Coordinates of C-alpha atoms and ligand atoms in Angstrom, one line a residue:
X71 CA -8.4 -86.6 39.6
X72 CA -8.6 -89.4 37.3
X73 CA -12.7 -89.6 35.8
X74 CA -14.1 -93.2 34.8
X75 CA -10.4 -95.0 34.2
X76 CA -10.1 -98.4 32.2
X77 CA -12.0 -101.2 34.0
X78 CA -10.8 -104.4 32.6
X79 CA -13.5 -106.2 33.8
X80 CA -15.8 -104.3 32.5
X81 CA -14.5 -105.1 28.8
X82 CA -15.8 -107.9 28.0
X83 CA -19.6 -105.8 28.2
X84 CA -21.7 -105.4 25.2
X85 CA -22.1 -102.3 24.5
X86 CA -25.2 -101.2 22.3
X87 CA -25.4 -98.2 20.4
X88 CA -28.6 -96.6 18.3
X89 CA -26.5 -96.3 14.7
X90 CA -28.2 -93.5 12.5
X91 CA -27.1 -95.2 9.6
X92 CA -29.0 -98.3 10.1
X93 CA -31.8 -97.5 12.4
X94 CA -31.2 -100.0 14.9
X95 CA -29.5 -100.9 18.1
X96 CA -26.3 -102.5 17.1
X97 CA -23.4 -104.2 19.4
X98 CA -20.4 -102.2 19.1
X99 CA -17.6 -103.8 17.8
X100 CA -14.3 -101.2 17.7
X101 CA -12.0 -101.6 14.7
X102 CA -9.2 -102.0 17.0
X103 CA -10.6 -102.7 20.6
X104 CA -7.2 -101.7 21.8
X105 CA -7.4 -98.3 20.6
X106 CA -11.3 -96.5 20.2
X107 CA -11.5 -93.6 17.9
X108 CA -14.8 -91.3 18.1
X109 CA -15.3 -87.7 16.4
X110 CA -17.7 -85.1 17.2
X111 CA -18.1 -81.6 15.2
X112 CA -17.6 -79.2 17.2
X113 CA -18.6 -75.8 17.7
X114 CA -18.7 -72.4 14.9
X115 CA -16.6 -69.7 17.0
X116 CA -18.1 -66.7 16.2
X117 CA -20.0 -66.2 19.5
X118 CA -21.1 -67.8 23.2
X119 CA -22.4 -71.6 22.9
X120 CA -25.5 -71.8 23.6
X121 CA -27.9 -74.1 25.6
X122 CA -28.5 -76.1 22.3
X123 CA -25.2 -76.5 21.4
X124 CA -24.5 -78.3 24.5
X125 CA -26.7 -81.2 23.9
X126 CA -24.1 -82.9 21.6
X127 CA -21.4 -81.8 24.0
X128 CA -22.6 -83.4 26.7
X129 CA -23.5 -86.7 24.7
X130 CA -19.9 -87.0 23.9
X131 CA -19.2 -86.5 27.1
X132 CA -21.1 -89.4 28.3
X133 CA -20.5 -91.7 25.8
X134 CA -16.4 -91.5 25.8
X135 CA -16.4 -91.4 29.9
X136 CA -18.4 -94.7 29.5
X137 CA -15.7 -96.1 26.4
X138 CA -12.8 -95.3 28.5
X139 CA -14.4 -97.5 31.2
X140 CA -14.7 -99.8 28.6
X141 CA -11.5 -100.0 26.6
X142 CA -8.3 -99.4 27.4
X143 CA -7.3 -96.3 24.8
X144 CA -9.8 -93.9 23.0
X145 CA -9.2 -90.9 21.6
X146 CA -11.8 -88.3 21.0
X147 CA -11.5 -85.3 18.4
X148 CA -13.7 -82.5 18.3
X149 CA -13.0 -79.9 16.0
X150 CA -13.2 -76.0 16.2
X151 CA -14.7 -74.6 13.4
X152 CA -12.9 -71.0 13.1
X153 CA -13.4 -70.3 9.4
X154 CA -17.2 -69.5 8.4
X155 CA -18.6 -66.5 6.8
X156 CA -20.7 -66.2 10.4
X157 CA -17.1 -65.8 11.7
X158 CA -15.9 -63.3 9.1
X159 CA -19.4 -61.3 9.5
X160 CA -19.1 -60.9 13.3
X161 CA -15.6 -59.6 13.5
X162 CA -16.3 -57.2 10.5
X163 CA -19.7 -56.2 12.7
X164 CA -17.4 -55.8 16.0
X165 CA -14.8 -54.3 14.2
X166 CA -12.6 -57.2 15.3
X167 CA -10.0 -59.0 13.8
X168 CA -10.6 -62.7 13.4
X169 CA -8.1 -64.1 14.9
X170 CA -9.0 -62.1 18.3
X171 CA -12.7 -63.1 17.8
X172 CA -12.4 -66.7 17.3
X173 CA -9.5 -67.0 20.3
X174 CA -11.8 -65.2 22.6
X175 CA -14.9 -67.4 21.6
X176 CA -12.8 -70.8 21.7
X177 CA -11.5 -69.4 25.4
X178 CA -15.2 -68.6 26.6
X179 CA -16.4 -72.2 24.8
X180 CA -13.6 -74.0 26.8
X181 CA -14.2 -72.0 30.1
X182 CA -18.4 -73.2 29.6
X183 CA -17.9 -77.1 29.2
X184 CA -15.3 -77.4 32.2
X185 CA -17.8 -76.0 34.5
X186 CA -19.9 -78.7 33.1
X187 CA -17.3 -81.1 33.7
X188 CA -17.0 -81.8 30.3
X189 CA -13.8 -83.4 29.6
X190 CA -11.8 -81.5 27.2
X191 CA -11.0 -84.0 23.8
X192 CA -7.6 -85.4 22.9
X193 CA -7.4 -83.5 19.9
X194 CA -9.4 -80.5 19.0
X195 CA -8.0 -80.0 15.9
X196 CA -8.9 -76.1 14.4
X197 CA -9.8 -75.7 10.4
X198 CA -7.6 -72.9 9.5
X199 CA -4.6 -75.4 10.6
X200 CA -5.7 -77.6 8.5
X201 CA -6.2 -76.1 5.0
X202 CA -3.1 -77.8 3.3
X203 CA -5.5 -81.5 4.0
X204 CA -8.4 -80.2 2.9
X205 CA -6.7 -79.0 -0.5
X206 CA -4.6 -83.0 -0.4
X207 CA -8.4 -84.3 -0.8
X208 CA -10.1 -81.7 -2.9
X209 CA -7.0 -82.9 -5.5
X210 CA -7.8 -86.2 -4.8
X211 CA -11.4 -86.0 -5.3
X212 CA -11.1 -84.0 -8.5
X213 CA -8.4 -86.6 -9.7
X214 CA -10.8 -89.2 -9.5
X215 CA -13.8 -87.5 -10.8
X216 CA -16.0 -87.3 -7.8
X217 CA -15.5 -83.0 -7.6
X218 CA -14.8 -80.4 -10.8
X219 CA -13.9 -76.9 -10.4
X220 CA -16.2 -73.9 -11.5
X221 CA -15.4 -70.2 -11.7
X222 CA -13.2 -70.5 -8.5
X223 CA -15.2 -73.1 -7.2
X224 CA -14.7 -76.6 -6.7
X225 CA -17.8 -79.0 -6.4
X226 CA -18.7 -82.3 -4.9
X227 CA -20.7 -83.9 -8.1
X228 CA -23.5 -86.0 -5.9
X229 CA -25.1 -88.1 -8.8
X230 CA -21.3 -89.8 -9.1
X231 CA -22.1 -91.3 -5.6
X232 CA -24.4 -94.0 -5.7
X233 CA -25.1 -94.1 -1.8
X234 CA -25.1 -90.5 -1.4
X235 CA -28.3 -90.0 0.5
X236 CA -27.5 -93.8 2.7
X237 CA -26.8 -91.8 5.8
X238 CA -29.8 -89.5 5.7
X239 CA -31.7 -91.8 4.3
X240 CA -33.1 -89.8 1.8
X241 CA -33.3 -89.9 -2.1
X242 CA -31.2 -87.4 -3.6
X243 CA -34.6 -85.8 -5.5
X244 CA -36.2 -85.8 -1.7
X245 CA -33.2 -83.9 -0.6
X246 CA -33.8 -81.7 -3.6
X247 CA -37.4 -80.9 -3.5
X248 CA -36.3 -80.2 0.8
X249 CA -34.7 -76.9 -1.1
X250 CA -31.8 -76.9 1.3
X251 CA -29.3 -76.3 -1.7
X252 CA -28.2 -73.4 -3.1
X253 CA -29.2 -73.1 -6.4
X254 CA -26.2 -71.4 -8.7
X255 CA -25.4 -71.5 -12.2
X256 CA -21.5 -73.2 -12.1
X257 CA -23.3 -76.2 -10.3
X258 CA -23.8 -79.2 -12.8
X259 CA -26.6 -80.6 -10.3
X260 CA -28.2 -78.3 -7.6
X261 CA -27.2 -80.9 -5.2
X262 CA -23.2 -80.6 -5.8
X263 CA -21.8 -78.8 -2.5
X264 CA -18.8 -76.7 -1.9
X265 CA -15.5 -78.3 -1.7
X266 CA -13.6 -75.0 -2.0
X267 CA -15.1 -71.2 -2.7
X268 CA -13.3 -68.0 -3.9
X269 CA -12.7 -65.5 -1.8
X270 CA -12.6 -61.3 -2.3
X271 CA -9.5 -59.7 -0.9
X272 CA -11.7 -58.6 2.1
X273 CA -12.4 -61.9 3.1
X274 CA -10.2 -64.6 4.9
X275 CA -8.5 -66.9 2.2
X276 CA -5.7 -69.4 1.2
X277 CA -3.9 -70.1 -1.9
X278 CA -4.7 -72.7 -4.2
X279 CA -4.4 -74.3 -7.4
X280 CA -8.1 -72.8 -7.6
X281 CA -6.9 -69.5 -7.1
X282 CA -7.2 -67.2 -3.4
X283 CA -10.0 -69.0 -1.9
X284 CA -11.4 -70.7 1.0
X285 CA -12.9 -74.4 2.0
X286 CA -16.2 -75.2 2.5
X287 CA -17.6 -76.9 5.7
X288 CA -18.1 -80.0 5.1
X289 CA -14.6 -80.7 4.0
X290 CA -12.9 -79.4 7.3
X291 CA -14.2 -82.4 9.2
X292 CA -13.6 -85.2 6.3
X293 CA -9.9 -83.7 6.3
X294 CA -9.6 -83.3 10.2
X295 CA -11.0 -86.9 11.4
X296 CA -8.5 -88.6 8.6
X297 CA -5.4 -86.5 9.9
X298 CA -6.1 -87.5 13.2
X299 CA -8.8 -90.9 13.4
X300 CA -7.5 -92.4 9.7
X301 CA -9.9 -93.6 6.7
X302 CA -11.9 -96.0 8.9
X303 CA -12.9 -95.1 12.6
X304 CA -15.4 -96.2 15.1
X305 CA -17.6 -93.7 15.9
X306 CA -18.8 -90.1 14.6
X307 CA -21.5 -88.0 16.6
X308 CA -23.6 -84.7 16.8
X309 CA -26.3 -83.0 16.7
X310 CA -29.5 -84.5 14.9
X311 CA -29.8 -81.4 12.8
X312 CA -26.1 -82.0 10.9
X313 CA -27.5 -85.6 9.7
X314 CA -28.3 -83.9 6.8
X315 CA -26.3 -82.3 4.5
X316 CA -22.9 -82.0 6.8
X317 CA -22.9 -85.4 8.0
X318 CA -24.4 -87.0 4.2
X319 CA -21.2 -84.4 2.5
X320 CA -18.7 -85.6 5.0
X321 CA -19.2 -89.2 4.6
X322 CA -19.9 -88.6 0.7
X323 CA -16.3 -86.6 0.6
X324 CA -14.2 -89.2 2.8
X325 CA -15.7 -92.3 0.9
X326 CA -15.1 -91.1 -2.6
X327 CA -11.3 -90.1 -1.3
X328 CA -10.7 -93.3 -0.2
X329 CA -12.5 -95.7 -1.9
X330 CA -12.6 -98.9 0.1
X331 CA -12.6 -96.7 3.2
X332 CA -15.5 -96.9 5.8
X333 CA -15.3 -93.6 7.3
X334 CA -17.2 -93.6 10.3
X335 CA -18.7 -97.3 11.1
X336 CA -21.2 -96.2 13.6
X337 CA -23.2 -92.6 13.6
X338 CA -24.7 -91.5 16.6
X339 CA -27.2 -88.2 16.4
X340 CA -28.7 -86.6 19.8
X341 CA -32.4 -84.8 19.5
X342 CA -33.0 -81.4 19.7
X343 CA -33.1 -79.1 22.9
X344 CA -36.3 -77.4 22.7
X345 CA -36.6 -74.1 25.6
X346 CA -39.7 -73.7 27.5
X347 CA -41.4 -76.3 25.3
X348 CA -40.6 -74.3 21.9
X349 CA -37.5 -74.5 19.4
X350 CA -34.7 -71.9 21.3
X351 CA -35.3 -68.1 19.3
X352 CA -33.9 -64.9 20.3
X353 CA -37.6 -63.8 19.4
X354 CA -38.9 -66.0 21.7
X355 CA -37.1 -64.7 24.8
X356 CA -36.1 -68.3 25.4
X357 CA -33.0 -68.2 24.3
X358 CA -29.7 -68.7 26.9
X359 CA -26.2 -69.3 26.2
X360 CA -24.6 -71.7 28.6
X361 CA -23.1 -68.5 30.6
X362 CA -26.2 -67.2 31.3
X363 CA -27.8 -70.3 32.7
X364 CA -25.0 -71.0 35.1
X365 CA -24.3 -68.1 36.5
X366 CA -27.9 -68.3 37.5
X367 CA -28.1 -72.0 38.6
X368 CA -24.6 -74.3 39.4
X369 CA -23.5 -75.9 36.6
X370 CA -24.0 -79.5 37.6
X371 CA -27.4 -78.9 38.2
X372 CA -27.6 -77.9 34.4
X373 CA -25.7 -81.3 33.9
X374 CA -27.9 -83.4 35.7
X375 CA -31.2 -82.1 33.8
X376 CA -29.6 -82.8 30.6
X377 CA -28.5 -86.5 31.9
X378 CA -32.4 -86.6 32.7
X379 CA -33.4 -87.4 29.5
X380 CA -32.3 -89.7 27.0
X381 CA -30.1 -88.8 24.2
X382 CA -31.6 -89.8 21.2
X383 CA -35.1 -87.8 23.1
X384 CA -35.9 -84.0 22.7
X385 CA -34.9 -82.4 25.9
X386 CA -37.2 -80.1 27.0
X387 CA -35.0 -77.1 28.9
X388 CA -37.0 -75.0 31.9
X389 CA -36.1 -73.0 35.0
X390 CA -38.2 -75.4 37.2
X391 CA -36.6 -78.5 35.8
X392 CA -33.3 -76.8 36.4
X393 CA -34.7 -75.7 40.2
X394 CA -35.6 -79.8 40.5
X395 CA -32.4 -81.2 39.6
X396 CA -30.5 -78.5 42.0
X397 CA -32.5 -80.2 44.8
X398 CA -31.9 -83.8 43.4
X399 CA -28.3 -82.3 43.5
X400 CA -28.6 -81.3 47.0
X401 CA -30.1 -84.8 48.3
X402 CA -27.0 -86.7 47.0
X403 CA -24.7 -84.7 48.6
X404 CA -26.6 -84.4 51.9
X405 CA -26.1 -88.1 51.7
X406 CA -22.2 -87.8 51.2
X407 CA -22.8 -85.9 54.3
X408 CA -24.0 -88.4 56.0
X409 CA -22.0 -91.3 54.5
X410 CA -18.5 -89.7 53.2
X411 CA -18.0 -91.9 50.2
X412 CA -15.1 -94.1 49.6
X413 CA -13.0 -93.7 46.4
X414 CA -12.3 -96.6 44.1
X415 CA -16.3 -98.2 44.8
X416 CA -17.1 -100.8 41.4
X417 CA -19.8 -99.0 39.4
X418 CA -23.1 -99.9 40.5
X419 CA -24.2 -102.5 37.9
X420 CA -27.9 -101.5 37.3
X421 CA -25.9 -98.2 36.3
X422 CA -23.4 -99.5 33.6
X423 CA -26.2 -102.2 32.4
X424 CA -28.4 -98.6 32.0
X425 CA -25.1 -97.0 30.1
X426 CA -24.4 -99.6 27.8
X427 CA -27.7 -99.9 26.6
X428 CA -27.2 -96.8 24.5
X429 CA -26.3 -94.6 27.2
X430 CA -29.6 -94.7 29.1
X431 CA -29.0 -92.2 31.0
X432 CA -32.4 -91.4 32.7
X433 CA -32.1 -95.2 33.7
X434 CA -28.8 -94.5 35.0
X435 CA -29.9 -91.9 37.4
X436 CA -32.3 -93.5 38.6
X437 CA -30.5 -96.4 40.3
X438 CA -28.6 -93.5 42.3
X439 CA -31.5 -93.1 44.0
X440 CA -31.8 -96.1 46.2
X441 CA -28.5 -95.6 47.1
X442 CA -28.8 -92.5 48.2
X443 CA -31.6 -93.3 50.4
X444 CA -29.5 -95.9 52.1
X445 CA -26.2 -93.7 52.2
X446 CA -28.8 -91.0 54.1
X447 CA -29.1 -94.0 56.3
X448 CA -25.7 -94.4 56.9
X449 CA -24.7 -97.2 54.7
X450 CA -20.9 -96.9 53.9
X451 CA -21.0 -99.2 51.1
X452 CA -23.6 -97.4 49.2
X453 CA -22.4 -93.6 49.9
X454 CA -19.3 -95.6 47.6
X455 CA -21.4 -96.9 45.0
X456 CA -23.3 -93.8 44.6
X457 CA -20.0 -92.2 44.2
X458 CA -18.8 -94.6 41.9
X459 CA -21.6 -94.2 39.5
X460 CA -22.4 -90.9 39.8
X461 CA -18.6 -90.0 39.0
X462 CA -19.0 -92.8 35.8
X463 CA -21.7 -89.9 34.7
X464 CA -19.4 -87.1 35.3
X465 CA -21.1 -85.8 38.4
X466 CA -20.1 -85.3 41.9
X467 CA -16.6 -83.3 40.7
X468 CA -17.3 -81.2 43.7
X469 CA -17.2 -82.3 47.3
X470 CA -20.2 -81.7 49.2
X471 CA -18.8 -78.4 51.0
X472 CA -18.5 -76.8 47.6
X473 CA -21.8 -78.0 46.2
X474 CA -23.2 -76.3 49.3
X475 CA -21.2 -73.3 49.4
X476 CA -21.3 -72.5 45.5
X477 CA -23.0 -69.4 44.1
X478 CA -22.3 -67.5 47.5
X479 CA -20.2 -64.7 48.0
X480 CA -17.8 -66.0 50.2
X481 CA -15.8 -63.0 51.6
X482 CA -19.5 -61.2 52.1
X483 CA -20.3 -64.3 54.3
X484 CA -17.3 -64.6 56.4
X485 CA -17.4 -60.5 56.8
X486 CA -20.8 -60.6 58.8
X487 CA -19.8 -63.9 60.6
X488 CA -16.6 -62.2 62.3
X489 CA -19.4 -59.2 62.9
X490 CA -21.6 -61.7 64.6
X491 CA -18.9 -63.1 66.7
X492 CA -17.8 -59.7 67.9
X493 CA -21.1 -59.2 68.8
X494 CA -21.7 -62.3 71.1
X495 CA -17.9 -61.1 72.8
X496 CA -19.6 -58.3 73.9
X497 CA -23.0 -59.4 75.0
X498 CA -24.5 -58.0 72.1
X499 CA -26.9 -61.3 71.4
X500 CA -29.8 -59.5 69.6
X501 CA -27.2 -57.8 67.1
X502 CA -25.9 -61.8 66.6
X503 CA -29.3 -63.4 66.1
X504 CA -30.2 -60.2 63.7
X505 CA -27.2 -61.4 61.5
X506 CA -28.1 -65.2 61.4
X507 CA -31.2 -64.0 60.2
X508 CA -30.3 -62.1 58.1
X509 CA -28.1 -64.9 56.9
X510 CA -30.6 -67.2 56.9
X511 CA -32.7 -64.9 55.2
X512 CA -30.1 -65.2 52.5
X513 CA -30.1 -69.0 52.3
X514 CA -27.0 -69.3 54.3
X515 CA -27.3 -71.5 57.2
X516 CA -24.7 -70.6 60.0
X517 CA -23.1 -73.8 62.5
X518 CA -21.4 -73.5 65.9
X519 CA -18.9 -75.7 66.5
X520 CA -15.8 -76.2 68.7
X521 CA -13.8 -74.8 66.2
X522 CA -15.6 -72.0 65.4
X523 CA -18.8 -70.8 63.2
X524 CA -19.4 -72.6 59.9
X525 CA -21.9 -71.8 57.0
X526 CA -23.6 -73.5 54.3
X527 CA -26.1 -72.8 51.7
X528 CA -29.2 -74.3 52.7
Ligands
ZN659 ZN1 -18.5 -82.0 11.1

């Protein structure tokens, strides 16, 4: 299945996005609009994603399904952190090695955002294979007196950048007094960050000319969006909690290594997820990692709440809301139902208008809405369109007999309907209506039909 190909006609489309950086709407403009290049961080392997974590993936999502539409080659990098002292901790506290914990995290990470009909990234490049470009720029950077090295250490020297701070948009004294560095005695300022750190023969490390050691975060992504997106690329995204410092250090890192460089012309940060109307804690009890929410609820239901709400808006997860958009869910498919759409439909222009006014999502979905009303009315040409723009969101990857057959189990099903059919063969009709209710009791609906018994959820 091919999701949201190249529309040619649609290219010629503004498209505006919110840019951190600048605090404003601004028309995109791709270096190259033959060739779109957008990074995301991606996630710490150490254990499941989380509910939060999916925020950002999902934004991606929806933004490079809508450039793709837009432009006729993008690529997308996302990167696997898989070296991080949470990493190192986790496999020491599982008595795992790390290689087995981050491959099995990275497996269960993947295995999440397919169900969510995520699409996977061109390149997901992973840290540890990268260690030989992060050292290339740490030389650099040293070489041209931007980072010193300290008792194993190397440091990023912030008061040698003048814009450090631009992307935040913070001083470097606010930043200070926020106390989110780590005040140590090799550091010249207390805002300098890790470039490289030394590590103990316990912990994972790498040669270098700074002796056994290992990088810091910040420099994974600077090193892994040159390798693969080159000094100057269009777009760079996450989370609205890694504006500041990991976004401020990458940017610092890249531009100081290539001076005349613009790194990342456009930033784009998604709001938090709160979780039953607080900030997700273990302590709370509101915490869920993507696996536990869909095994409990279909995954494109989860999907849809999250397209609910605006990107740049806090997104406030809840069962109910989750119960509301598995019934939206349910409506639209009803209506394929009714109507079975046509492939190939032109996206319903209320819906890319919504999209390319920086991915208005909750705009987006609701022009499906009118359409579905008239597809439940038989209208052909709208059970297409809803289709069409609905798939342009990356919904609708299942057909409506698996949307209403997911979450059951199947073989239990089809057990008691042969039991009910064997029943009716021998006359046995209040042992056949005990088992459609029972059924039905259930939330499976049972149909008769020429060609035998049929089920859906209901
Ligand atoms: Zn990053």
């Amino acid at each position: 299945m091919v999701d949201s190909p190249f529309l040619p006609s649609l290219s010629a489309r503004p498209l505006l996005l919110t840019d951190s950086q600048t605090h404003r709407k601004r028309v995109f403009e791709p270096l190259d609009p033959e060739h779109v290049r957008v990074y995301y961080c991606g996630p710490t392997v150490y254990d499941a994603a989380h509910i939060g974590n999916l925020r950002a993936m999902l934004s991606a999502d929806v933004l490079v399904r809508l450039l793709r539409a837009l432009y006729p080659r993008v690529t997308f990098a996302r990167n696997i952190t898989d070296v991080d002292d949470r990493i190192a901790d986790r496999a020491r506290a599982n008595g795992e090695e790390i290689a087995a914990l981050t491959a099995r995290t990275t497996a269960d990470f993947h295995a999440d955002v397919a169900e969510l009909n995520i699409l996977p990234p061109d390149i997901e490049p992973r840290a540890t294979h990268h260690i030989g470009e992060m050292l290339a720029m740490i030389g650099r950077l040293i070489a041209n007196g931007h980072a010193y090295e300290a008792e194993g250490h190397v440091l990023f020297s912030v008061r040698d950048f003048a814009s450090y701070g631009a992307l935040s948009g913070r001083s470097l004294d606010d930043m200070l007094a926020g106390a989110r560095v780590e005040i140590a005695p090799y550091k010249r300022d207390p805002g300098d960050f890790v470039l490289w750190k030394p590590s103990s023969d316990d912990q994972p490390g790498w040669d270098s000319p700074y002796g056994r050691g290992r990088p810091g975060w910040h420099i994974e992504c600077s090193a892994m969006s040159h390798r693969y997106l080159g000094e100057s690329f269009d777009i760079h995204g996450g989370g609205d909690d890694l504006l500041f410092p990991h976004h401020e250090n990458e940017r610092a890192q890249s531009l100081c290594c290539f001076p005349g460089s613009q790194f990342a012309r456009y930033w784009l940060h998604n709001a938090m997820l709160l979780s039953d109307g607080e900030k997700m804690s273990k302590s709370l009890g509101n915490f869920y990692t993507i696996r536990q929410v869909i095994t409990r609820a279909p995954a494109q239901a989860l999907r849809l709440l999250y397209l609910g709400a605006h990107y740049r808006s806090v997104l406030d997860f809840t069962w109910d809301k989750l119960e509301d958009a598995k019934k939206t869910l349910d409506r639209f498919y009803r209506a394929f139902e009714k109507s079975p759409p046509a492939d190939g439909a032109p996206v319903p222009e209320a819906v890319l208008a919504a999209l390319c006014d920086d991915l208005n999502t909750p705009l987006a979905l609701a022009a499906l809405h009118p359409l579905a009303d008239a597809a439940m009315q038989g209208d052909a040409a709208a059970a297409a369109a809803l289709k069409a723009g609905g798939t342009l969101l990356g919904l609708f990857h299942q057909t409506a007999d698996e949307w209403f057959r997911a979450g059951a189990d199947e073989a239990a099903i089809e057990r008691l309907i042969a039991a009910r059919l064997d029943a009716r063969r021998t006359r046995d009709f209040a042992r056949a209506d005990e088992i459609r209710a029972a059924l039905a009791a259930q939330g499976i609906l049972l149909e008769d039909g020429p060609h035998g018994t049929s089920w859906r959820r209901a």
